[in-house]
PDB file of C-alpha atoms in Angstrom:
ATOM      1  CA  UNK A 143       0.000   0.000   0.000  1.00  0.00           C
ATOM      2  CA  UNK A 144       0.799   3.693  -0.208  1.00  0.00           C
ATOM      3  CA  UNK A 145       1.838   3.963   3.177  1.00  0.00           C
ATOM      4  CA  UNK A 146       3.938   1.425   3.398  1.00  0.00           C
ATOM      5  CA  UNK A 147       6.019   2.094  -0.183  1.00  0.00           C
ATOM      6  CA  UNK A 148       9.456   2.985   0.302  1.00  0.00           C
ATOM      7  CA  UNK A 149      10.625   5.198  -2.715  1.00  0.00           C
ATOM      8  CA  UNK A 150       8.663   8.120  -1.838  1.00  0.00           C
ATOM      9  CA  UNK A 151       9.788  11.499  -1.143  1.00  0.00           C
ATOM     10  CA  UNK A 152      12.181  11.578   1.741  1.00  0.00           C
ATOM     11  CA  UNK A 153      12.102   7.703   1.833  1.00  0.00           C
ATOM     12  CA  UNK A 154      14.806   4.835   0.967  1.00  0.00           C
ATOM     13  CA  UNK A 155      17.278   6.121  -1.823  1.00  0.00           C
ATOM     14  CA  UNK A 156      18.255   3.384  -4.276  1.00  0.00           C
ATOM     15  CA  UNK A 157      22.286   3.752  -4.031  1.00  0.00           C
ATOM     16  CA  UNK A 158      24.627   4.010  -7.917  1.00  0.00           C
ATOM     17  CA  UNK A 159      27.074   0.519  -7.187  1.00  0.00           C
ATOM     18  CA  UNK A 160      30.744   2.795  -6.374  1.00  0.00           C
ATOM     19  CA  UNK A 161      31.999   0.199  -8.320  1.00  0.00           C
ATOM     20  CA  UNK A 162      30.212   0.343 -11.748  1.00  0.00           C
ATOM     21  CA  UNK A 163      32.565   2.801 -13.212  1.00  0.00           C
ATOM     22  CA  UNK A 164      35.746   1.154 -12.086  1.00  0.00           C
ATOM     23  CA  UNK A 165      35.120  -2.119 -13.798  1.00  0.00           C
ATOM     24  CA  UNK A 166      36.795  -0.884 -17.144  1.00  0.00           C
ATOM     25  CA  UNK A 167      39.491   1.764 -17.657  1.00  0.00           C
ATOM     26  CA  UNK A 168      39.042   5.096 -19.503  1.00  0.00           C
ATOM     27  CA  UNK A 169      40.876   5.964 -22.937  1.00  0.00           C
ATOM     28  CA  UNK A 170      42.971   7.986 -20.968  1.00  0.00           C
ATOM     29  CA  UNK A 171      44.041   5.541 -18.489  1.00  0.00           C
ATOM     30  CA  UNK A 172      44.243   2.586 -21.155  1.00  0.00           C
ATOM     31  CA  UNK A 173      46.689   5.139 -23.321  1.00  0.00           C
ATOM     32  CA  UNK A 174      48.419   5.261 -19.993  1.00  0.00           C
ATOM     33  CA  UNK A 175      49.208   1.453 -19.505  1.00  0.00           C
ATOM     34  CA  UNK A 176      49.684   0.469 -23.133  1.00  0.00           C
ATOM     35  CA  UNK A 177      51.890   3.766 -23.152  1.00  0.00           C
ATOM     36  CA  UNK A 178      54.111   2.145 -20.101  1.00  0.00           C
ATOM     37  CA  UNK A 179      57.431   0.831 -20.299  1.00  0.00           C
ATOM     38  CA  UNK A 180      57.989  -1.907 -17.684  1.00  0.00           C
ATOM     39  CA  UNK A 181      61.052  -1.774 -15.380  1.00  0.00           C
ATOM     40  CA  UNK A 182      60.715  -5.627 -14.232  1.00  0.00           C
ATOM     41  CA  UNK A 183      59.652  -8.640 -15.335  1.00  0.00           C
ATOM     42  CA  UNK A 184      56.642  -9.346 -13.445  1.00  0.00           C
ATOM     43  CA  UNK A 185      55.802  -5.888 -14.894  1.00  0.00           C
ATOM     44  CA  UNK A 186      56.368  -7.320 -18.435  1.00  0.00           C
ATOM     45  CA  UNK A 187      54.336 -10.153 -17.716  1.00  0.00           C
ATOM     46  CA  UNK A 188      51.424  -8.551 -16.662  1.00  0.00           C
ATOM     47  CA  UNK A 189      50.947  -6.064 -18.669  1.00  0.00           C
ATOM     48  CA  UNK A 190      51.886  -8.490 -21.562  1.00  0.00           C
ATOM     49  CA  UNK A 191      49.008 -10.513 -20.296  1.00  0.00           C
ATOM     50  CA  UNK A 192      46.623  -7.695 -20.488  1.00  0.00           C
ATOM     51  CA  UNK A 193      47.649  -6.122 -23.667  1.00  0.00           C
ATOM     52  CA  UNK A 194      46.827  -9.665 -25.240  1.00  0.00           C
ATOM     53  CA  UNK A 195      43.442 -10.632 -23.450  1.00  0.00           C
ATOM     54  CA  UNK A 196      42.144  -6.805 -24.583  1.00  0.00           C
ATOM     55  CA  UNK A 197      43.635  -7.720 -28.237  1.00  0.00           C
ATOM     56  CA  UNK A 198      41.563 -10.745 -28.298  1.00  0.00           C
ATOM     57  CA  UNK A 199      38.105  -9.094 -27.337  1.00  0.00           C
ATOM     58  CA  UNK A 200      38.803 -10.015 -23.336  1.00  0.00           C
ATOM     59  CA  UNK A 201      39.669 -13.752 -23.300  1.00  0.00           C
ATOM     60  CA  UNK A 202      39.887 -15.377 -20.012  1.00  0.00           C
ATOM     61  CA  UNK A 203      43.340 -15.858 -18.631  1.00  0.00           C
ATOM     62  CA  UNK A 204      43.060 -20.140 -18.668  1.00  0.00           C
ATOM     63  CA  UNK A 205      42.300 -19.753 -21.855  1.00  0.00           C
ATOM     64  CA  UNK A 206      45.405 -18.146 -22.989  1.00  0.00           C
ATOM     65  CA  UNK A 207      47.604 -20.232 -20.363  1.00  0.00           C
ATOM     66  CA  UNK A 208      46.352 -23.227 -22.001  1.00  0.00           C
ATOM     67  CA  UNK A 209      46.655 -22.367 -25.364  1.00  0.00           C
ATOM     68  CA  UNK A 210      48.190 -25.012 -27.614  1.00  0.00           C
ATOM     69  CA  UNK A 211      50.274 -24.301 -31.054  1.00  0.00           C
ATOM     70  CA  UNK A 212      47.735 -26.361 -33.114  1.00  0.00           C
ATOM     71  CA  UNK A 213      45.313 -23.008 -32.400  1.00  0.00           C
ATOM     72  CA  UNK A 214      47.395 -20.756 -33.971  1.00  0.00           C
ATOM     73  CA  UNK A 215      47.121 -19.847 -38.071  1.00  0.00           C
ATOM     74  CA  UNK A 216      49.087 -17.657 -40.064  1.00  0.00           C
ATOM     75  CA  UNK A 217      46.792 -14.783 -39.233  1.00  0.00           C
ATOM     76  CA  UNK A 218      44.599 -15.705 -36.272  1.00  0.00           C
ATOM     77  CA  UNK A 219      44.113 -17.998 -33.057  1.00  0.00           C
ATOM     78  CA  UNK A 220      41.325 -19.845 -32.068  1.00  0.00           C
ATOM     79  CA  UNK A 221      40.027 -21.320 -28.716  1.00  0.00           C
ATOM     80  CA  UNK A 222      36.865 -22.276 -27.071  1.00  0.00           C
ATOM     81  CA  UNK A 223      35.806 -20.657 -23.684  1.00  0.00           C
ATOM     82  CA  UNK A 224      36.411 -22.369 -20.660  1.00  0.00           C
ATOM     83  CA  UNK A 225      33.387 -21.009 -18.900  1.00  0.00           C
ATOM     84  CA  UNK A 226      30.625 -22.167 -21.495  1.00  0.00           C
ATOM     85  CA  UNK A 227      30.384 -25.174 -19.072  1.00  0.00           C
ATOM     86  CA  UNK A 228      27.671 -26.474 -21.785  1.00  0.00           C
ATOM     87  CA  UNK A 229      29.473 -28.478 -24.931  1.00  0.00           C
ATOM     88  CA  UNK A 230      26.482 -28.329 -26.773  1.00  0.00           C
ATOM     89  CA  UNK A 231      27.233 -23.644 -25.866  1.00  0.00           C
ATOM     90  CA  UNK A 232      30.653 -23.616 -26.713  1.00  0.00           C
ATOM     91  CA  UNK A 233      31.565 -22.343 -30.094  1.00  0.00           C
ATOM     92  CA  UNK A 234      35.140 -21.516 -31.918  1.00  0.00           C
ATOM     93  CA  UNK A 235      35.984 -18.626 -31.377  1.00  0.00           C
ATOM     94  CA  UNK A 236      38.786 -17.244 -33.824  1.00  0.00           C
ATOM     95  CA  UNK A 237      40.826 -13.840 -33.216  1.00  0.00           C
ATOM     96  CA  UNK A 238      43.067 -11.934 -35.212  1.00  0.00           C
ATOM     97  CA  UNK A 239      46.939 -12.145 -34.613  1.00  0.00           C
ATOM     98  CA  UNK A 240      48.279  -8.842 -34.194  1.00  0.00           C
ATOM     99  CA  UNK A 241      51.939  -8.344 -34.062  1.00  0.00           C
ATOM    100  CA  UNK A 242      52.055  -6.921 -30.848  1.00  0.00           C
ATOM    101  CA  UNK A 243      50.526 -10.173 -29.708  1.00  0.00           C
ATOM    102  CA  UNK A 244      52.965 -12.050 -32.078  1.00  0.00           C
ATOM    103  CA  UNK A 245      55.435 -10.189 -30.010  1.00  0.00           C
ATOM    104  CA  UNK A 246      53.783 -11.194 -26.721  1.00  0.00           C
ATOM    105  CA  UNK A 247      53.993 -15.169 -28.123  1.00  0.00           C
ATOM    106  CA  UNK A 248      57.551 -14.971 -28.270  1.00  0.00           C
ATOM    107  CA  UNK A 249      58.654 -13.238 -25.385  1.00  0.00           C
ATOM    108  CA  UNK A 250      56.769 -15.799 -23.258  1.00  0.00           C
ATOM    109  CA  UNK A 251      57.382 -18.745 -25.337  1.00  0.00           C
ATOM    110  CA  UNK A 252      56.705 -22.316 -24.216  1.00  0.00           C
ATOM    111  CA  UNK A 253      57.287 -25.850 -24.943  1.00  0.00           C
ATOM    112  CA  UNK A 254      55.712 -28.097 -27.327  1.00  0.00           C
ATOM    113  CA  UNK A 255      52.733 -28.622 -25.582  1.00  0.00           C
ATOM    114  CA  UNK A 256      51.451 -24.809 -24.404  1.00  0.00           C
ATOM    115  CA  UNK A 257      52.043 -21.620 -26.902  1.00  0.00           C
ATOM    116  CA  UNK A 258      52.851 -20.229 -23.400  1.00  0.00           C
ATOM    117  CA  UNK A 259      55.692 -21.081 -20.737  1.00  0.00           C
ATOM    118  CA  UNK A 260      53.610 -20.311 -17.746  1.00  0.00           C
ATOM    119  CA  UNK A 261      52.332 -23.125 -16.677  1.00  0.00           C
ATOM    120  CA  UNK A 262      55.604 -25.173 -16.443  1.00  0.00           C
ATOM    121  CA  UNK A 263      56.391 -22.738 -13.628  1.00  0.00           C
ATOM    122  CA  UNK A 264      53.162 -22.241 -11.783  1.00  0.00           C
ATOM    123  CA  UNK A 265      49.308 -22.250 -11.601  1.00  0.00           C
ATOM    124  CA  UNK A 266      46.715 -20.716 -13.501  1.00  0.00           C
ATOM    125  CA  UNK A 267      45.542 -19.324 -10.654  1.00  0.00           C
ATOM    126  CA  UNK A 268      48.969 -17.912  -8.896  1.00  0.00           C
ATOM    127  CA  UNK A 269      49.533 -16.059 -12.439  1.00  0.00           C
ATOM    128  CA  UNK A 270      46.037 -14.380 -11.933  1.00  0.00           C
ATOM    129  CA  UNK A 271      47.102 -13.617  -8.311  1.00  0.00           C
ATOM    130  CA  UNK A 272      50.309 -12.023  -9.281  1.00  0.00           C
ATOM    131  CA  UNK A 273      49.258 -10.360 -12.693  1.00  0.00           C
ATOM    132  CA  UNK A 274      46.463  -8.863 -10.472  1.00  0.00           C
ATOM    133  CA  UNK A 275      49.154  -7.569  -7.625  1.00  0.00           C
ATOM    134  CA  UNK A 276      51.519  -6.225 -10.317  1.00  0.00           C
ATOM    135  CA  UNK A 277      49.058  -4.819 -12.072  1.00  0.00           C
ATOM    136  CA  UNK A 278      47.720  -2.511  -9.081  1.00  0.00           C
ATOM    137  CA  UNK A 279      51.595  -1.246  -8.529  1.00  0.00           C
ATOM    138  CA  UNK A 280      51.291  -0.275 -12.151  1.00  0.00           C
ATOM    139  CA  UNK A 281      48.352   1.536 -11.817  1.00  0.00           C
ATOM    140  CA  UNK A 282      49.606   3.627  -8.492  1.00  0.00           C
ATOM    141  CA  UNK A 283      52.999   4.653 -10.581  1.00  0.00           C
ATOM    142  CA  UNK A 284      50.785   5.893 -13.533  1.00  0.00           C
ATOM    143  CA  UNK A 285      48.665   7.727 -11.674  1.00  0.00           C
ATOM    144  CA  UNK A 286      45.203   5.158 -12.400  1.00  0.00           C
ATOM    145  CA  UNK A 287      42.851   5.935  -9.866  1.00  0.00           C
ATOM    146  CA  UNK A 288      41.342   2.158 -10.372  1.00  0.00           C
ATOM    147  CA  UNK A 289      41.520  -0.997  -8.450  1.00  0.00           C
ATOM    148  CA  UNK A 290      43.458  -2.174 -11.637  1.00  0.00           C
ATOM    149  CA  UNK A 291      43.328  -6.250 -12.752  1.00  0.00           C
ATOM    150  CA  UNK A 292      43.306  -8.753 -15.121  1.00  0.00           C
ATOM    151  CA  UNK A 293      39.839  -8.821 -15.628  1.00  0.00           C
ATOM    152  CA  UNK A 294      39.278  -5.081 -16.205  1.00  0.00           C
ATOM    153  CA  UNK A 295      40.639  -5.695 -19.699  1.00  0.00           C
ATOM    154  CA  UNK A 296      37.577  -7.970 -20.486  1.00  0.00           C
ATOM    155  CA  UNK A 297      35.072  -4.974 -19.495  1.00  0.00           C
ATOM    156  CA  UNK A 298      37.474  -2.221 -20.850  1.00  0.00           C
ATOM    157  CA  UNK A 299      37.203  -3.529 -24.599  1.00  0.00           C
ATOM    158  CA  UNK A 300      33.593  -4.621 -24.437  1.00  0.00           C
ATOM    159  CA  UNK A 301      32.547  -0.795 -23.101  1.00  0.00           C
ATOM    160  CA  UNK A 302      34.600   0.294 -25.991  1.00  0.00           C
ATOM    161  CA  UNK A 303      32.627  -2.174 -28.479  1.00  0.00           C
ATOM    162  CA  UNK A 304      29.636  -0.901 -27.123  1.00  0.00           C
ATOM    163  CA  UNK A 305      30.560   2.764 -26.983  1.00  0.00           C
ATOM    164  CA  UNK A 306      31.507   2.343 -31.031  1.00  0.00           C
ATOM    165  CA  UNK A 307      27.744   0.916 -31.820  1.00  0.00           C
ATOM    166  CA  UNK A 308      28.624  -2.571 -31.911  1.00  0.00           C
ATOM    167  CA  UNK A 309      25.740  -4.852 -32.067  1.00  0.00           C
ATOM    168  CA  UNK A 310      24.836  -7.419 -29.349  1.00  0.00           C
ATOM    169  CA  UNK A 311      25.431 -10.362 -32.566  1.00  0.00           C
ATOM    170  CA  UNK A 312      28.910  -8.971 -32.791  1.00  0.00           C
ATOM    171  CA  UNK A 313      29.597  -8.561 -29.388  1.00  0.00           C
ATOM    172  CA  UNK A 314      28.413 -12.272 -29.073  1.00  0.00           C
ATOM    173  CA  UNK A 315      30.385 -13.145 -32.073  1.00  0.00           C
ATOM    174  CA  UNK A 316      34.164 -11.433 -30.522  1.00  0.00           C
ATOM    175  CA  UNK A 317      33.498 -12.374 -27.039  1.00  0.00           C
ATOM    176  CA  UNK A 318      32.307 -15.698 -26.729  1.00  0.00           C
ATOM    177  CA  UNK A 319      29.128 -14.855 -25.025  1.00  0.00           C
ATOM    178  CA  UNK A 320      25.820 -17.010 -25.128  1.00  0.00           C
ATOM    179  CA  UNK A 321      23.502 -15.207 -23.857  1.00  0.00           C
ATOM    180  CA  UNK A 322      22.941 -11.265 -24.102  1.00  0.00           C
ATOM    181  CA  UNK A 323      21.515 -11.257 -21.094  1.00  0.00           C
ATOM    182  CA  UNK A 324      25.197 -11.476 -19.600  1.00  0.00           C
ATOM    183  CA  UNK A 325      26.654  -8.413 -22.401  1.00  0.00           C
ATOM    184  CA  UNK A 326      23.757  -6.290 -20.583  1.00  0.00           C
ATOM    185  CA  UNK A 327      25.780  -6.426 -17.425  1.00  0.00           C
ATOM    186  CA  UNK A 328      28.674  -5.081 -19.022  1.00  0.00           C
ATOM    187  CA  UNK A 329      26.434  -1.927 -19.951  1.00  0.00           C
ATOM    188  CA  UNK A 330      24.916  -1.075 -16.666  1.00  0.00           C
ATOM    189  CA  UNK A 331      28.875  -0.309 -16.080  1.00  0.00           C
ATOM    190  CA  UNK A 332      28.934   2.708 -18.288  1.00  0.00           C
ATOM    191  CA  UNK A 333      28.063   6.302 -17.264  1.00  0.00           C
ATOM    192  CA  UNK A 334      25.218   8.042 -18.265  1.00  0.00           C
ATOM    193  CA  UNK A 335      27.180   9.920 -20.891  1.00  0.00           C
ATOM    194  CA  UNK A 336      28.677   7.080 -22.479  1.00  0.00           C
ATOM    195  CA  UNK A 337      25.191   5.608 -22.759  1.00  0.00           C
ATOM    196  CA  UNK A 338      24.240   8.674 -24.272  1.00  0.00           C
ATOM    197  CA  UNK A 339      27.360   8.559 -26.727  1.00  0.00           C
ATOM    198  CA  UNK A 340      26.649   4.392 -27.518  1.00  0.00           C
ATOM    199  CA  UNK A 341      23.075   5.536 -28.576  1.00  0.00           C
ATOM    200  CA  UNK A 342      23.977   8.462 -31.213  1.00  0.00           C
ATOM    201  CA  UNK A 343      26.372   6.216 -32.520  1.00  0.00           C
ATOM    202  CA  UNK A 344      23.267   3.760 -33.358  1.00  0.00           C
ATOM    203  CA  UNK A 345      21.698   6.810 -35.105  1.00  0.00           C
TER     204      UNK A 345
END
């Protein structure tokens, strides 16, 4: 009943999540990081790491880890995301090479088995830990007000998709996604001007 509805004047305030805007980085701060020259080689590594999960339209960090040389081509790599937990979900996903990430391949070259050395050393899950933890130093000596990780570089070239027009069948198509319910998270993340800005660029 009336009386007992919260939203009214001088009632319960639904709270903005402080976190929505810090999921992805800004042009700005991305120029920043891609801009930075490490000094060590955890530095390197991380920042090699996110350079080449943004390249690839955000691809989870297993994925990469356990990338084998039979899914690279001349021109592109392929995979299949290790989070559609349905077979009958996942689909090939294929993503062009880029010589940065060519670069990226080499300086972190593994053995026959993995594209990538890393997991001869350590976990998937240690990596994450310590690309996250280098990644935050990073972002305090470049002056990145963000909580700076691995992740963000998922959210940070989806917003940009988005921001560019990009349809929800293309988004599905780079990313991996399955459903679009799960690309309309991803949105709530922008500001009301980018929103704006994504919607004059459908126009």
């Amino acid at each position: 009943n009336q009386r007992a509805y919260p939203f009214k004047k001088g009632g319960y305030t639904i709270k903005e999540s402080e976190q929505s805007n810090n999921k992805y980085l800004k042009e700005e701060d991305k120029e920043k990081l891609f801009n930075y020259e490490p000094e060590t080689n955890s530095e390197q590594l991380a920042l090699d790491m996110w350079k080449f999960s943004y390249y690839s339209g955000g691809v989870n960090l297993i994925d990469i880890t356990e990338m084998q040389p039979k899914q690279i081509e001349d021109s592109y790599w392929w995979y299949y995301r290790s989070k559609t937990k349905r077979k009958s979900l996942q689909k090939k996903q294929e993503v062009p090479l880029k010589d940065i990430m060519k670069e990226i391949i080499e300086r972190h070259k593994g053995s026959k088995k993995y594209v990538f050395n890393f997991l001869e050393r350590t976990t998937t899950r240690n990596l994450n830990s310590l690309i996250n933890k280098t990644l935050k130093k990073i972002a305090i000596k470049i002056d990145i007000d963000k909580d700076l990780c691995y992740q963000m570089a998922r959210h940070t070239v989806i917003t940009g998709l988005i921001r560019k027009g990009v349809s929800f069948e293309q988004l599905i198509e780079i990313t991996g996604h399955t459903k679009v319910k799960t690309l309309r998270n991803y949105i709530k993340s922008l500001d009301i001007e980018q929103k704006k800005e994504s919607i004059y660029n459908l126009l």
